[in-house]
Amino acid sequence: MSRKLRSAAWFGGTGKDAFIHRSWMKNQGHPDDMFEGRPVIGICNTASDLTPCNAHFRQLVEPIKRGIYEAGGFPVEFPVFSCGESNLRPTAMMFRNLASMDVEEAIRGNPIDGVVLLCGCDKTTPSLVMGAASCDLPSIVLSGGPMLSGWHNGKKVGSGTDVWRLSEDVRAGVISMDEFLSAEASMSRSPGHCMTMGTASTMASMVEALGLSLPGNAAIPAVDARRAKLAHLTGRRIVEMVNEDLRLSKVLTRDAFENAVKVNGAIGGSTNAVVHLLAIAGRVGVDFTLDDWDRFGRDVPTLANLMPSGEHLMEDFYYAGGIPALMKRIEDRLQLGALTVNGRTIGENIAEAQVWNNDVIRTLDQPLVDEGGLVVLRGNLAPDGAVLKPSAATPDLLEHRGRAVVFDTIEDYKARIGDPDLPIDATSVMVLRNCGPKGYPGMAEVGNMGLPPKLLAQGVRDMVRLSDARMSGTAYGTVILHVAPEAAAGGPLALVREGDEIAISVANRSIELLVDAAELDRRRAGWTPPKGLEESGYRGLYRRHVMQADTGADFDFLLGCRGAGIPEESH
Ligand code: FES
C-alpha cells in the first residue's frame, strides 16, 4: 500500500511531537513496529454495565483485535457514551446526538485510520453510525447480537413485546402479579440485546441492509460462536478497507437507503428506524426524506414472522437464514448493485442465500402482512408528517373516525387513564401531546399508551392512538407517531380539544382534524408554549437545537459531514 496513513501525522517522523505520541502509547507494551505504517484501527466500544445489552462487548472486542493484528493493523479500543435503552431517563434518545458527537470527535481527534463500530442496544447503533458518518473514514459495523429466545411457562416470551402484553393482562386481571414478575428472568436469559424485531434488531438489520456490516450480522445470537467468528472477520476486513480507502460515503448511497427501507418493511421493523436513518442520511448529505419511507416501502410485504408483528424471535430468524435469506426473497425489489463494506455488492452477497424455514421467513405468496412498509400520513393535524406501522396495527382501525380524548402531558395521561369516569369508548382516538423532541425532551417511547382499564376489562385490546412521541420497536397497536411539527413547537396537535373529531385513512395517507380553519386560527392565537424549554445544561441545549422528527431529530448544528481532517498539534 502506497497511500499515506492518517495516523502517520501522529506516529510518523522523528520530532518531539511524534516522540510524545509514540512514547505514551508504548507504556501499554506495544513494540516499535506497531507505529511503522500499520493502519491504526479504532474500536469504538459502547460496553457498559448500565447498558446490559452491550455488556458482553468486553469479550467481543478480543476476536476483533485478533483479526486486526492478523491483517497487519494496530487495534486501539476506546470507550464512547453508551445509550442504554432500559435505564436511561428521560429516554436514551435524548442522548443519541450527544453520543454521536462523542464518537465523531473521538475519531477525528485521534490517530485513527479506520473504525469498527461496536453497536447493540437501540440508540448505540445510530449514534455510532451518525458520528462516524460525519468523519467519513473507512468504517464497519459489528452488532453485538440478540439474546437467546425467552421462555416462560412453556411459551416463548419476547423482549419488550411480552412486557406490554403481560402488563395489559395483569391490569385486566387475566394473570396474577406473581406470574407477571416471574417472567422477568425468563425473558432476559443471556447476553445480547432485545431478541424481538424491536429497534435494536431493526437497526442491526438496517446496517446490514445498508451494506455497513458483513453479511449475516443482524441475526447471529450474541452467545453463538459464529458471532465471535464474525467479529474476527470484521477485524480483518477493516484493515483491508483502509488499504482500499473504502469510506462510509461510498456505501451510504441513496440506493443503500432504498434497500434499507424495503428491508424494514419486509422485517416489520421498528418505527424508530425512520428517525435514525433520516439522521444518518443528514450526516452524509444523501437526498433521503420522510416521504421516501412511504415511496420505497409501499407495497413491500412483511415476510419475517417475528414479534412484535408475528410470533417468532431473532434466534429463529437466524436459523431460518437471517437478513441475507430475507433479502434474497425480495431481491426483485432491491438495488442489487449497491456496494457493501466487504467490497462486494448486495446482489453478490445474497446470491447463494437460502430460506430454511418458510414459517419464520414467509414466502411472497403467504406474507405475514400484504403491505408492511411504514406509512407516512399527512394532513392538517400533521402537516410535516406522521408515521404508522401497519404490520403492528389492527386492520379494521386503519380507516377510522373518532372523538379525541386529549392528554396534555404524560403526567396527565397517567393521572386520568384509570379514572372510571373518563369519557372514552373503543371508537375514541387517544391523543397524547408535548412528548415530541423538544417537549419530553427526546420524544420518549410513550406513544403506545396503555388502554383504559375499564375498556381492557371489556375485552378491548387496540384503539387508535396518536402522539408526537415515539414507541418502542417491540410494541404494537394502531399507533400514529412522530406527529410533526410537535405540540411543544406549536404544531396543530397543540390545538386539538376534547371531543374534536379526527379522521385517519391509511389508504389515502391522511390524518385530519375535522375542525374548521377559522376555529383553529382562534385556538392558535390563544396558544402559549409549554414551560421548561429554556433549561440550562445539556437538556436545554437539546431542546434549543433538536430538529423535528420528520428530518431525524438531529441537532441543527450537526448536519453534514465534517470529514476527518487532521486537527492542530496538541503541544
Ligand atoms: Fe437494549 Fe432493547 S433494551 S436492545
PDB file of C-alpha atoms in Angstrom, residues 47-198:
ATOM      1  CA  ALA A  47     -19.699  -1.615  26.630  1.00  0.00           C
ATOM      2  CA  SER A  48     -21.249  -0.533  29.934  1.00  0.00           C
ATOM      3  CA  ASP A  49     -22.727  -2.249  32.970  1.00  0.00           C
ATOM      4  CA  LEU A  50     -25.599   0.208  32.625  1.00  0.00           C
ATOM      5  CA  THR A  51     -26.257  -0.867  29.035  1.00  0.00           C
ATOM      6  CA  PRO A  52     -26.865  -4.558  29.697  1.00  0.00           C
ATOM      7  CA  CYS A  53     -27.448  -5.242  26.006  1.00  0.00           C
ATOM      8  CA  ASN A  54     -23.805  -4.269  25.322  1.00  0.00           C
ATOM      9  CA  ALA A  55     -22.109  -5.541  28.495  1.00  0.00           C
ATOM     10  CA  HIS A  56     -20.599  -8.541  26.665  1.00  0.00           C
ATOM     11  CA  PHE A  57     -18.676  -6.261  24.307  1.00  0.00           C
ATOM     12  CA  ARG A  58     -15.672  -6.528  26.628  1.00  0.00           C
ATOM     13  CA  GLN A  59     -15.330 -10.124  25.422  1.00  0.00           C
ATOM     14  CA  LEU A  60     -16.442  -9.494  21.835  1.00  0.00           C
ATOM     15  CA  VAL A  61     -13.655  -6.999  21.327  1.00  0.00           C
ATOM     16  CA  GLU A  62     -10.973  -9.698  21.634  1.00  0.00           C
ATOM     17  CA  PRO A  63     -11.699 -11.553  18.354  1.00  0.00           C
ATOM     18  CA  ILE A  64     -11.928  -8.165  16.585  1.00  0.00           C
ATOM     19  CA  LYS A  65      -8.423  -7.349  17.791  1.00  0.00           C
ATOM     20  CA  ARG A  66      -7.128 -10.752  16.678  1.00  0.00           C
ATOM     21  CA  GLY A  67      -8.497 -10.128  13.195  1.00  0.00           C
ATOM     22  CA  ILE A  68      -6.936  -6.663  13.048  1.00  0.00           C
ATOM     23  CA  TYR A  69      -3.497  -7.939  14.129  1.00  0.00           C
ATOM     24  CA  GLU A  70      -3.674 -10.807  11.648  1.00  0.00           C
ATOM     25  CA  ALA A  71      -4.365  -8.422   8.779  1.00  0.00           C
ATOM     26  CA  GLY A  72      -1.434  -6.185   9.748  1.00  0.00           C
ATOM     27  CA  GLY A  73      -3.320  -3.478  11.630  1.00  0.00           C
ATOM     28  CA  PHE A  74      -2.918  -1.930  15.074  1.00  0.00           C
ATOM     29  CA  PRO A  75      -6.144  -2.108  17.138  1.00  0.00           C
ATOM     30  CA  VAL A  76      -6.926   0.647  19.635  1.00  0.00           C
ATOM     31  CA  GLU A  77     -10.103   0.299  21.663  1.00  0.00           C
ATOM     32  CA  PHE A  78     -11.791   3.407  23.016  1.00  0.00           C
ATOM     33  CA  PRO A  79     -14.994   3.896  25.021  1.00  0.00           C
ATOM     34  CA  VAL A  80     -17.798   6.211  23.963  1.00  0.00           C
ATOM     35  CA  PHE A  81     -21.042   7.277  25.589  1.00  0.00           C
ATOM     36  CA  SER A  82     -23.326   4.256  25.792  1.00  0.00           C
ATOM     37  CA  CYS A  83     -27.042   4.961  25.368  1.00  0.00           C
ATOM     38  CA  GLY A  84     -28.713   2.075  27.213  1.00  0.00           C
ATOM     39  CA  GLU A  85     -32.425   1.916  26.497  1.00  0.00           C
ATOM     40  CA  SER A  86     -33.576   0.139  29.634  1.00  0.00           C
ATOM     41  CA  ASN A  87     -32.067   2.508  32.213  1.00  0.00           C
ATOM     42  CA  LEU A  88     -31.504   5.973  30.764  1.00  0.00           C
ATOM     43  CA  ARG A  89     -34.036   8.664  31.656  1.00  0.00           C
ATOM     44  CA  PRO A  90     -35.843  10.607  30.360  1.00  0.00           C
ATOM     45  CA  THR A  91     -35.099   8.490  27.291  1.00  0.00           C
ATOM     46  CA  ALA A  92     -31.945   7.126  25.634  1.00  0.00           C
ATOM     47  CA  MET A  93     -32.969   9.066  22.539  1.00  0.00           C
ATOM     48  CA  MET A  94     -32.139  12.340  24.293  1.00  0.00           C
ATOM     49  CA  PHE A  95     -28.514  11.140  24.363  1.00  0.00           C
ATOM     50  CA  ARG A  96     -28.243   9.771  20.815  1.00  0.00           C
ATOM     51  CA  ASN A  97     -26.976  13.073  19.416  1.00  0.00           C
ATOM     52  CA  LEU A  98     -24.642  13.591  22.390  1.00  0.00           C
ATOM     53  CA  ALA A  99     -23.133  10.139  21.836  1.00  0.00           C
ATOM     54  CA  SER A 100     -22.764  10.852  18.125  1.00  0.00           C
ATOM     55  CA  MET A 101     -20.732  13.974  18.960  1.00  0.00           C
ATOM     56  CA  ASP A 102     -18.549  11.908  21.292  1.00  0.00           C
ATOM     57  CA  VAL A 103     -17.934   9.363  18.517  1.00  0.00           C
ATOM     58  CA  GLU A 104     -17.237  11.968  15.855  1.00  0.00           C
ATOM     59  CA  GLU A 105     -14.790  13.981  17.931  1.00  0.00           C
ATOM     60  CA  ALA A 106     -13.042  10.899  19.364  1.00  0.00           C
ATOM     61  CA  ILE A 107     -12.407   9.589  15.846  1.00  0.00           C
ATOM     62  CA  ARG A 108     -11.266  12.899  14.379  1.00  0.00           C
ATOM     63  CA  GLY A 109      -9.072  13.891  17.295  1.00  0.00           C
ATOM     64  CA  ASN A 110      -7.126  10.624  17.494  1.00  0.00           C
ATOM     65  CA  PRO A 111      -4.587   8.778  15.331  1.00  0.00           C
ATOM     66  CA  ILE A 112      -7.166   6.549  13.648  1.00  0.00           C
ATOM     67  CA  ASP A 113      -7.260   5.286  10.051  1.00  0.00           C
ATOM     68  CA  GLY A 114     -10.386   3.145  10.183  1.00  0.00           C
ATOM     69  CA  VAL A 115     -13.078   2.265  12.700  1.00  0.00           C
ATOM     70  CA  VAL A 116     -15.034  -0.730  13.942  1.00  0.00           C
ATOM     71  CA  LEU A 117     -18.345   0.444  15.388  1.00  0.00           C
ATOM     72  CA  LEU A 118     -19.437  -1.948  18.116  1.00  0.00           C
ATOM     73  CA  CYS A 119     -23.207  -1.450  18.331  1.00  0.00           C
ATOM     74  CA  GLY A 120     -26.061  -3.189  20.140  1.00  0.00           C
ATOM     75  CA  CYS A 121     -28.779  -1.566  22.202  1.00  0.00           C
ATOM     76  CA  ASP A 122     -31.193   0.619  20.213  1.00  0.00           C
ATOM     77  CA  LYS A 123     -29.561   4.049  20.177  1.00  0.00           C
ATOM     78  CA  THR A 124     -25.979   2.788  20.209  1.00  0.00           C
ATOM     79  CA  THR A 125     -26.261   1.859  16.528  1.00  0.00           C
ATOM     80  CA  PRO A 126     -27.474   5.175  15.093  1.00  0.00           C
ATOM     81  CA  SER A 127     -25.288   7.253  17.412  1.00  0.00           C
ATOM     82  CA  LEU A 128     -22.118   5.456  16.293  1.00  0.00           C
ATOM     83  CA  VAL A 129     -23.022   5.454  12.609  1.00  0.00           C
ATOM     84  CA  MET A 130     -24.007   9.156  12.733  1.00  0.00           C
ATOM     85  CA  GLY A 131     -20.730  10.122  14.396  1.00  0.00           C
ATOM     86  CA  ALA A 132     -18.621   8.034  12.033  1.00  0.00           C
ATOM     87  CA  ALA A 133     -20.557   9.327   9.010  1.00  0.00           C
ATOM     88  CA  SER A 134     -19.624  12.890   9.923  1.00  0.00           C
ATOM     89  CA  CYS A 135     -15.934  11.845   9.733  1.00  0.00           C
ATOM     90  CA  ASP A 136     -16.181   9.544   6.701  1.00  0.00           C
ATOM     91  CA  LEU A 137     -13.232   7.254   7.382  1.00  0.00           C
ATOM     92  CA  PRO A 138     -13.394   3.563   6.408  1.00  0.00           C
ATOM     93  CA  SER A 139     -15.850   2.184   8.982  1.00  0.00           C
ATOM     94  CA  ILE A 140     -17.569  -1.132   9.575  1.00  0.00           C
ATOM     95  CA  VAL A 141     -20.342  -2.086  11.999  1.00  0.00           C
ATOM     96  CA  LEU A 142     -20.340  -5.154  14.195  1.00  0.00           C
ATOM     97  CA  SER A 143     -23.554  -5.662  16.137  1.00  0.00           C
ATOM     98  CA  GLY A 144     -23.466  -7.449  19.480  1.00  0.00           C
ATOM     99  CA  GLY A 145     -26.277  -9.820  18.566  1.00  0.00           C
ATOM    100  CA  PRO A 146     -29.642 -10.617  20.129  1.00  0.00           C
ATOM    101  CA  MET A 147     -30.278 -12.545  23.346  1.00  0.00           C
ATOM    102  CA  LEU A 148     -31.401 -16.160  23.124  1.00  0.00           C
ATOM    103  CA  SER A 149     -35.171 -16.629  22.933  1.00  0.00           C
ATOM    104  CA  GLY A 150     -37.002 -16.056  26.195  1.00  0.00           C
ATOM    105  CA  TRP A 151     -39.112 -18.934  27.525  1.00  0.00           C
ATOM    106  CA  HIS A 152     -41.667 -18.701  30.310  1.00  0.00           C
ATOM    107  CA  ASN A 153     -44.203 -21.292  31.425  1.00  0.00           C
ATOM    108  CA  GLY A 154     -43.620 -23.272  28.240  1.00  0.00           C
ATOM    109  CA  LYS A 155     -44.101 -20.305  25.908  1.00  0.00           C
ATOM    110  CA  LYS A 156     -41.727 -18.030  24.037  1.00  0.00           C
ATOM    111  CA  VAL A 157     -41.531 -14.578  25.576  1.00  0.00           C
ATOM    112  CA  GLY A 158     -40.071 -11.710  23.595  1.00  0.00           C
ATOM    113  CA  SER A 159     -38.179  -8.687  24.912  1.00  0.00           C
ATOM    114  CA  GLY A 160     -40.487  -5.744  25.347  1.00  0.00           C
ATOM    115  CA  THR A 161     -43.376  -7.213  23.362  1.00  0.00           C
ATOM    116  CA  ASP A 162     -44.376  -9.516  26.209  1.00  0.00           C
ATOM    117  CA  VAL A 163     -43.811  -6.755  28.764  1.00  0.00           C
ATOM    118  CA  TRP A 164     -46.568  -4.753  27.045  1.00  0.00           C
ATOM    119  CA  ARG A 165     -48.741  -7.849  26.646  1.00  0.00           C
ATOM    120  CA  LEU A 166     -48.269  -9.123  30.211  1.00  0.00           C
ATOM    121  CA  SER A 167     -48.750  -5.688  31.752  1.00  0.00           C
ATOM    122  CA  GLU A 168     -52.078  -5.288  29.904  1.00  0.00           C
ATOM    123  CA  ASP A 169     -53.055  -8.793  31.084  1.00  0.00           C
ATOM    124  CA  VAL A 170     -52.212  -8.030  34.698  1.00  0.00           C
ATOM    125  CA  ARG A 171     -54.156  -4.744  34.558  1.00  0.00           C
ATOM    126  CA  ALA A 172     -57.105  -6.569  33.002  1.00  0.00           C
ATOM    127  CA  GLY A 173     -56.921  -9.224  35.761  1.00  0.00           C
ATOM    128  CA  VAL A 174     -56.130 -12.055  33.304  1.00  0.00           C
ATOM    129  CA  ILE A 175     -52.873 -13.049  35.099  1.00  0.00           C
ATOM    130  CA  SER A 176     -51.583 -12.617  38.650  1.00  0.00           C
ATOM    131  CA  MET A 177     -48.873 -10.186  39.752  1.00  0.00           C
ATOM    132  CA  ASP A 178     -46.694 -13.183  40.772  1.00  0.00           C
ATOM    133  CA  GLU A 179     -46.832 -14.567  37.263  1.00  0.00           C
ATOM    134  CA  PHE A 180     -46.046 -11.154  35.811  1.00  0.00           C
ATOM    135  CA  LEU A 181     -42.956 -10.706  37.990  1.00  0.00           C
ATOM    136  CA  SER A 182     -41.690 -14.251  37.467  1.00  0.00           C
ATOM    137  CA  ALA A 183     -41.414 -13.573  33.719  1.00  0.00           C
ATOM    138  CA  GLU A 184     -38.550 -11.084  34.273  1.00  0.00           C
ATOM    139  CA  ALA A 185     -35.720 -13.595  34.432  1.00  0.00           C
ATOM    140  CA  SER A 186     -37.240 -15.840  31.769  1.00  0.00           C
ATOM    141  CA  MET A 187     -37.265 -13.004  29.291  1.00  0.00           C
ATOM    142  CA  SER A 188     -33.639 -11.864  29.584  1.00  0.00           C
ATOM    143  CA  ARG A 189     -31.608 -15.054  29.993  1.00  0.00           C
ATOM    144  CA  SER A 190     -28.368 -14.483  28.078  1.00  0.00           C
ATOM    145  CA  PRO A 191     -26.060 -11.690  26.955  1.00  0.00           C
ATOM    146  CA  GLY A 192     -27.286  -9.689  23.986  1.00  0.00           C
ATOM    147  CA  HIS A 193     -29.870  -7.114  23.015  1.00  0.00           C
ATOM    148  CA  CYS A 194     -33.665  -7.443  22.710  1.00  0.00           C
ATOM    149  CA  MET A 195     -34.462 -10.534  20.652  1.00  0.00           C
ATOM    150  CA  THR A 196     -37.744  -9.357  19.201  1.00  0.00           C
ATOM    151  CA  MET A 197     -37.694  -7.336  15.983  1.00  0.00           C
ATOM    152  CA  GLY A 198     -37.551  -4.237  18.175  1.00  0.00           C
TER     153      GLY A 198
END
